[in-house]
Amino acid sequence: MSQLLRRDSSYELVIFDWDGTLMDSVPKILACVKGLSVEYGLDVPSDNVIRSIIGYSLEEALLRLFGEQVKVDIPRFVEGYRRYYVELDSTPSPIFEGVVSLLETLSAQGHQLAVATGKGREGLNRLMIESELGGYFAASRCADEALSKPNPLMLEQLLNELNVPVSRALMVGDTLMDLEMANNIGMDAVGVSYGAFTVEQLQSASPKAIIDRPLDLLRFM
């Protein structure tokens, strides 16, 4: 059951995470990390451990997963993961049910929409085209254009670009890093229960709400 703490109609800008929030890509991320681990002879992490690093930049995520095993040549492992994600792994990553209707409704209501993601720019641009979601967003920031979550730099950049005060922006994400990033800049945040992190994990960041379906977000607009 969605935990709805209050309604707030003052949000001018809604900023979404991508993986696990708009796109059901967590199973693909799990598969790619395991494939990379096997190919390069790394210790294969458990699903829960891999879920715990979703939201960080790719370089930061790999360092947290494998430490000294990859630190000596991190660019090679970053490129290896990207090869799995783009070319080698066929795990589907559909857009979550209700996301298109949510974005259409928010846009029609006059909200500006943006993306703040741990993905790199090349990957996000490709997925925005493939998913046909790119036209909904006024701006986006990626991990290779700012600092890794939970540092709030990408949120600061989006607020400055779109000329929106932090008090009128809302962050929506499925990981603790998303919610902590918002907390670090004093931005309201909503967690989603259908992504990488559990409700209990998300609650530790004290979000305004935790929702179970994308369309539940409309109850705050």
Short mmCIF file of the C-alpha atoms (twelve columns), coordinates in Angstrom:
data_MODEL
# 
_entry.id   MODEL 
# 
loop_
_atom_site.group_PDB 
_atom_site.id 
_atom_site.type_symbol 
_atom_site.label_atom_id 
_atom_site.label_alt_id 
_atom_site.label_comp_id 
_atom_site.label_asym_id 
_atom_site.label_seq_id 
_atom_site.Cartn_x 
_atom_site.Cartn_y 
_atom_site.Cartn_z 
_atom_site.pdbx_PDB_model_num 
ATOM 1   C CA . MET A 1   0.000  0.000   0.000   1 
ATOM 2   C CA . SER A 2   1.339  3.434   -0.929  1 
ATOM 3   C CA . GLN A 3   2.299  5.567   2.037   1 
ATOM 4   C CA . LEU A 4   0.979  9.055   1.325   1 
ATOM 5   C CA . LEU A 5   1.979  11.593  3.939   1 
ATOM 6   C CA . ARG A 6   0.667  14.814  2.468   1 
ATOM 7   C CA . ARG A 7   -0.445 16.512  -0.711  1 
ATOM 8   C CA . ASP A 8   1.572  19.422  -2.092  1 
ATOM 9   C CA . SER A 9   0.472  21.293  -5.224  1 
ATOM 10  C CA . SER A 10  3.388  23.756  -5.264  1 
ATOM 11  C CA . TYR A 11  5.827  21.751  -7.380  1 
ATOM 12  C CA . GLU A 12  6.867  23.453  -10.587 1 
ATOM 13  C CA . LEU A 13  9.569  20.929  -11.456 1 
ATOM 14  C CA . VAL A 14  9.536  17.130  -11.059 1 
ATOM 15  C CA . ILE A 15  12.927 15.420  -11.397 1 
ATOM 16  C CA . PHE A 16  12.997 11.682  -12.035 1 
ATOM 17  C CA . ASP A 17  15.673 9.092   -11.633 1 
ATOM 18  C CA . TRP A 18  15.781 6.733   -14.635 1 
ATOM 19  C CA . ASP A 19  16.762 3.136   -13.719 1 
ATOM 20  C CA . GLY A 20  14.171 1.533   -11.456 1 
ATOM 21  C CA . THR A 21  11.964 4.632   -11.492 1 
ATOM 22  C CA . LEU A 22  10.942 5.154   -15.120 1 
ATOM 23  C CA . MET A 23  12.517 2.062   -16.693 1 
ATOM 24  C CA . ASP A 24  12.397 -1.469  -15.306 1 
ATOM 25  C CA . SER A 25  16.109 -1.981  -15.832 1 
ATOM 26  C CA . VAL A 26  17.125 -3.519  -12.505 1 
ATOM 27  C CA . PRO A 27  17.020 -7.131  -13.859 1 
ATOM 28  C CA . LYS A 28  19.250 -6.088  -16.764 1 
ATOM 29  C CA . ILE A 29  21.719 -4.370  -14.435 1 
ATOM 30  C CA . LEU A 30  21.896 -7.507  -12.281 1 
ATOM 31  C CA . ALA A 31  22.561 -9.665  -15.351 1 
ATOM 32  C CA . CYS A 32  25.228 -7.330  -16.752 1 
ATOM 33  C CA . VAL A 33  27.160 -7.097  -13.488 1 
ATOM 34  C CA . LYS A 34  27.155 -10.882 -13.161 1 
ATOM 35  C CA . GLY A 35  28.208 -11.321 -16.783 1 
ATOM 36  C CA . LEU A 36  31.053 -8.866  -16.306 1 
ATOM 37  C CA . SER A 37  32.109 -10.648 -13.115 1 
ATOM 38  C CA . VAL A 38  32.338 -14.028 -14.817 1 
ATOM 39  C CA . GLU A 39  34.163 -12.734 -17.899 1 
ATOM 40  C CA . TYR A 40  36.828 -10.903 -15.911 1 
ATOM 41  C CA . GLY A 41  37.200 -13.468 -13.117 1 
ATOM 42  C CA . LEU A 42  35.784 -11.187 -10.430 1 
ATOM 43  C CA . ASP A 43  33.889 -12.309 -7.342  1 
ATOM 44  C CA . VAL A 44  30.224 -12.508 -8.384  1 
ATOM 45  C CA . PRO A 45  28.124 -10.265 -6.098  1 
ATOM 46  C CA . SER A 46  24.699 -11.267 -4.809  1 
ATOM 47  C CA . ASP A 47  21.543 -9.622  -6.140  1 
ATOM 48  C CA . ASN A 48  21.148 -7.640  -2.919  1 
ATOM 49  C CA . VAL A 49  24.696 -6.319  -3.100  1 
ATOM 50  C CA . ILE A 50  24.244 -5.256  -6.725  1 
ATOM 51  C CA . ARG A 51  20.932 -3.563  -5.888  1 
ATOM 52  C CA . SER A 52  22.697 -1.585  -3.176  1 
ATOM 53  C CA . ILE A 53  24.938 0.206   -5.703  1 
ATOM 54  C CA . ILE A 54  22.247 1.057   -8.273  1 
ATOM 55  C CA . GLY A 55  22.045 4.839   -8.439  1 
ATOM 56  C CA . TYR A 56  25.747 5.557   -8.219  1 
ATOM 57  C CA . SER A 57  27.762 6.506   -11.282 1 
ATOM 58  C CA . LEU A 58  29.047 3.431   -13.117 1 
ATOM 59  C CA . GLU A 59  32.647 3.980   -12.023 1 
ATOM 60  C CA . GLU A 60  31.630 4.487   -8.388  1 
ATOM 61  C CA . ALA A 61  29.342 1.451   -8.513  1 
ATOM 62  C CA . LEU A 62  32.065 -0.837  -9.860  1 
ATOM 63  C CA . LEU A 63  34.568 0.404   -7.290  1 
ATOM 64  C CA . ARG A 64  32.088 -0.263  -4.489  1 
ATOM 65  C CA . LEU A 65  31.334 -3.728  -5.847  1 
ATOM 66  C CA . PHE A 66  34.845 -4.926  -6.644  1 
ATOM 67  C CA . GLY A 67  37.308 -2.546  -4.961  1 
ATOM 68  C CA . GLU A 68  40.957 -3.304  -5.657  1 
ATOM 69  C CA . GLN A 69  39.988 -5.931  -8.240  1 
ATOM 70  C CA . VAL A 70  39.012 -3.182  -10.688 1 
ATOM 71  C CA . LYS A 71  40.693 -0.068  -9.302  1 
ATOM 72  C CA . VAL A 72  43.927 -0.706  -11.180 1 
ATOM 73  C CA . ASP A 73  42.185 -0.377  -14.573 1 
ATOM 74  C CA . ILE A 74  38.721 1.059   -13.982 1 
ATOM 75  C CA . PRO A 75  38.238 2.379   -17.568 1 
ATOM 76  C CA . ARG A 76  38.525 -1.191  -18.913 1 
ATOM 77  C CA . PHE A 77  35.846 -2.472  -16.545 1 
ATOM 78  C CA . VAL A 78  33.565 0.494   -17.234 1 
ATOM 79  C CA . GLU A 79  33.824 -0.196  -20.948 1 
ATOM 80  C CA . GLY A 80  33.264 -3.909  -20.319 1 
ATOM 81  C CA . TYR A 81  30.052 -3.221  -18.441 1 
ATOM 82  C CA . ARG A 82  28.796 -0.895  -21.157 1 
ATOM 83  C CA . ARG A 83  29.491 -3.588  -23.755 1 
ATOM 84  C CA . TYR A 84  27.353 -6.025  -21.790 1 
ATOM 85  C CA . TYR A 85  24.551 -3.502  -21.389 1 
ATOM 86  C CA . VAL A 86  24.434 -2.371  -25.014 1 
ATOM 87  C CA . GLU A 87  25.563 -5.416  -26.994 1 
ATOM 88  C CA . LEU A 88  25.763 -8.688  -25.080 1 
ATOM 89  C CA . ASP A 89  22.842 -8.876  -22.649 1 
ATOM 90  C CA . SER A 90  19.308 -9.243  -23.975 1 
ATOM 91  C CA . THR A 91  17.380 -8.843  -20.712 1 
ATOM 92  C CA . PRO A 92  14.399 -6.570  -21.521 1 
ATOM 93  C CA . SER A 93  14.099 -3.162  -19.834 1 
ATOM 94  C CA . PRO A 94  10.543 -1.936  -20.419 1 
ATOM 95  C CA . ILE A 95  9.162  1.365   -19.270 1 
ATOM 96  C CA . PHE A 96  7.067  0.784   -16.157 1 
ATOM 97  C CA . GLU A 97  3.319  0.599   -16.685 1 
ATOM 98  C CA . GLY A 98  1.760  4.001   -16.083 1 
ATOM 99  C CA . VAL A 99  4.906  6.057   -16.709 1 
ATOM 100 C CA . VAL A 100 3.786  7.421   -20.089 1 
ATOM 101 C CA . SER A 101 0.389  8.413   -18.686 1 
ATOM 102 C CA . LEU A 102 2.119  10.016  -15.698 1 
ATOM 103 C CA . LEU A 103 4.468  12.088  -17.850 1 
ATOM 104 C CA . GLU A 104 1.648  13.101  -20.204 1 
ATOM 105 C CA . THR A 105 -0.533 14.223  -17.298 1 
ATOM 106 C CA . LEU A 106 2.215  16.134  -15.504 1 
ATOM 107 C CA . SER A 107 3.147  17.906  -18.733 1 
ATOM 108 C CA . ALA A 108 -0.483 18.792  -19.407 1 
ATOM 109 C CA . GLN A 109 -0.752 20.221  -15.903 1 
ATOM 110 C CA . GLY A 110 2.161  22.550  -16.645 1 
ATOM 111 C CA . HIS A 111 4.904  20.882  -14.610 1 
ATOM 112 C CA . GLN A 112 8.423  20.947  -15.989 1 
ATOM 113 C CA . LEU A 113 10.050 17.514  -16.022 1 
ATOM 114 C CA . ALA A 114 13.708 16.534  -15.801 1 
ATOM 115 C CA . VAL A 115 15.945 13.503  -15.276 1 
ATOM 116 C CA . ALA A 116 18.839 13.079  -12.825 1 
ATOM 117 C CA . THR A 117 20.535 9.730   -13.358 1 
ATOM 118 C CA . GLY A 118 23.627 7.717   -12.587 1 
ATOM 119 C CA . LYS A 119 23.780 6.793   -16.274 1 
ATOM 120 C CA . GLY A 120 26.255 8.371   -18.639 1 
ATOM 121 C CA . ARG A 121 25.072 10.862  -21.255 1 
ATOM 122 C CA . GLU A 122 25.511 8.492   -24.190 1 
ATOM 123 C CA . GLY A 123 23.450 5.791   -22.514 1 
ATOM 124 C CA . LEU A 124 20.669 8.105   -21.411 1 
ATOM 125 C CA . ASN A 125 20.353 9.702   -24.844 1 
ATOM 126 C CA . ARG A 126 20.117 6.272   -26.460 1 
ATOM 127 C CA . LEU A 127 17.407 5.100   -24.064 1 
ATOM 128 C CA . MET A 128 15.427 8.332   -24.341 1 
ATOM 129 C CA . ILE A 129 15.274 7.789   -28.101 1 
ATOM 130 C CA . GLU A 130 14.485 4.078   -27.879 1 
ATOM 131 C CA . SER A 131 11.770 4.594   -25.255 1 
ATOM 132 C CA . GLU A 132 10.364 7.694   -26.979 1 
ATOM 133 C CA . LEU A 133 10.300 9.491   -23.621 1 
ATOM 134 C CA . GLY A 134 12.867 12.159  -24.426 1 
ATOM 135 C CA . GLY A 135 10.331 14.739  -25.561 1 
ATOM 136 C CA . TYR A 136 8.768  14.971  -22.109 1 
ATOM 137 C CA . PHE A 137 11.895 16.331  -20.402 1 
ATOM 138 C CA . ALA A 138 13.059 19.941  -20.365 1 
ATOM 139 C CA . ALA A 139 16.517 18.992  -19.104 1 
ATOM 140 C CA . SER A 140 18.596 16.103  -17.799 1 
ATOM 141 C CA . ARG A 141 21.836 15.486  -15.941 1 
ATOM 142 C CA . CYS A 142 24.034 12.418  -15.944 1 
ATOM 143 C CA . ALA A 143 26.789 11.116  -13.708 1 
ATOM 144 C CA . ASP A 144 29.486 12.023  -16.241 1 
ATOM 145 C CA . GLU A 145 28.337 15.663  -16.171 1 
ATOM 146 C CA . ALA A 146 28.291 16.135  -12.396 1 
ATOM 147 C CA . LEU A 147 29.277 14.211  -9.278  1 
ATOM 148 C CA . SER A 148 27.838 10.816  -8.358  1 
ATOM 149 C CA . LYS A 149 24.719 10.682  -6.217  1 
ATOM 150 C CA . PRO A 150 24.137 11.427  -3.383  1 
ATOM 151 C CA . ASN A 151 26.119 14.595  -4.097  1 
ATOM 152 C CA . PRO A 152 23.428 17.141  -5.068  1 
ATOM 153 C CA . LEU A 153 25.378 18.837  -7.873  1 
ATOM 154 C CA . MET A 154 23.178 17.485  -10.672 1 
ATOM 155 C CA . LEU A 155 20.082 18.792  -8.885  1 
ATOM 156 C CA . GLU A 156 21.730 22.172  -8.415  1 
ATOM 157 C CA . GLN A 157 22.556 22.274  -12.119 1 
ATOM 158 C CA . LEU A 158 18.989 21.420  -13.126 1 
ATOM 159 C CA . LEU A 159 17.506 24.047  -10.811 1 
ATOM 160 C CA . ASN A 160 19.848 26.682  -12.225 1 
ATOM 161 C CA . GLU A 161 19.198 25.689  -15.839 1 
ATOM 162 C CA . LEU A 162 15.411 25.726  -15.434 1 
ATOM 163 C CA . ASN A 163 15.355 28.692  -13.030 1 
ATOM 164 C CA . VAL A 164 13.315 26.883  -10.371 1 
ATOM 165 C CA . PRO A 165 13.841 27.372  -6.613  1 
ATOM 166 C CA . VAL A 166 14.536 24.233  -4.623  1 
ATOM 167 C CA . SER A 167 11.319 24.717  -2.651  1 
ATOM 168 C CA . ARG A 168 9.285  24.192  -5.842  1 
ATOM 169 C CA . ALA A 169 11.037 21.043  -7.046  1 
ATOM 170 C CA . LEU A 170 10.424 17.376  -6.264  1 
ATOM 171 C CA . MET A 171 12.821 14.436  -6.690  1 
ATOM 172 C CA . VAL A 172 11.383 10.986  -7.470  1 
ATOM 173 C CA . GLY A 173 13.596 7.906   -7.224  1 
ATOM 174 C CA . ASP A 174 13.904 4.257   -6.230  1 
ATOM 175 C CA . THR A 175 17.214 4.305   -4.346  1 
ATOM 176 C CA . LEU A 176 18.490 5.685   -1.094  1 
ATOM 177 C CA . MET A 177 21.026 7.722   -3.091  1 
ATOM 178 C CA . ASP A 178 18.190 9.526   -4.906  1 
ATOM 179 C CA . LEU A 179 16.505 10.482  -1.651  1 
ATOM 180 C CA . GLU A 180 19.743 11.420  0.098   1 
ATOM 181 C CA . MET A 181 20.718 13.580  -2.880  1 
ATOM 182 C CA . ALA A 182 17.461 15.493  -2.467  1 
ATOM 183 C CA . ASN A 183 17.957 15.749  1.297   1 
ATOM 184 C CA . ASN A 184 21.439 17.167  0.728   1 
ATOM 185 C CA . ILE A 185 19.998 20.149  -1.103  1 
ATOM 186 C CA . GLY A 186 16.808 20.527  0.943   1 
ATOM 187 C CA . MET A 187 14.512 19.246  -1.835  1 
ATOM 188 C CA . ASP A 188 11.331 17.272  -1.239  1 
ATOM 189 C CA . ALA A 189 11.517 13.663  -2.415  1 
ATOM 190 C CA . VAL A 190 9.221  10.722  -3.111  1 
ATOM 191 C CA . GLY A 191 10.496 7.158   -3.145  1 
ATOM 192 C CA . VAL A 192 9.112  4.371   -5.319  1 
ATOM 193 C CA . SER A 193 8.758  0.857   -3.937  1 
ATOM 194 C CA . TYR A 194 8.941  -0.985  -7.263  1 
ATOM 195 C CA . GLY A 195 12.642 -0.394  -8.048  1 
ATOM 196 C CA . ALA A 196 15.979 -1.415  -6.558  1 
ATOM 197 C CA . PHE A 197 15.514 -0.593  -2.860  1 
ATOM 198 C CA . THR A 198 13.029 -1.851  -0.297  1 
ATOM 199 C CA . VAL A 199 10.457 0.325   1.446   1 
ATOM 200 C CA . GLU A 200 12.381 -0.076  4.696   1 
ATOM 201 C CA . GLN A 201 15.583 1.173   3.078   1 
ATOM 202 C CA . LEU A 202 13.827 4.154   1.519   1 
ATOM 203 C CA . GLN A 203 12.124 5.084   4.780   1 
ATOM 204 C CA . SER A 204 15.518 5.720   6.381   1 
ATOM 205 C CA . ALA A 205 15.812 8.886   4.260   1 
ATOM 206 C CA . SER A 206 12.406 10.199  5.442   1 
ATOM 207 C CA . PRO A 207 10.839 10.915  2.026   1 
ATOM 208 C CA . LYS A 208 7.534  12.765  1.754   1 
ATOM 209 C CA . ALA A 209 5.978  9.527   0.518   1 
ATOM 210 C CA . ILE A 210 6.703  6.090   -0.850  1 
ATOM 211 C CA . ILE A 211 4.493  5.085   -3.768  1 
ATOM 212 C CA . ASP A 212 3.795  1.678   -5.268  1 
ATOM 213 C CA . ARG A 213 2.807  2.748   -8.803  1 
ATOM 214 C CA . PRO A 214 3.987  5.616   -11.022 1 
ATOM 215 C CA . LEU A 215 0.504  7.105   -11.317 1 
ATOM 216 C CA . ASP A 216 0.251  7.410   -7.530  1 
ATOM 217 C CA . LEU A 217 2.523  10.440  -7.853  1 
ATOM 218 C CA . LEU A 218 -0.380 12.444  -9.255  1 
ATOM 219 C CA . ARG A 219 -1.898 12.571  -5.796  1 
ATOM 220 C CA . PHE A 220 0.788  15.134  -4.914  1 
ATOM 221 C CA . MET A 221 0.375  17.420  -7.919  1 
# 
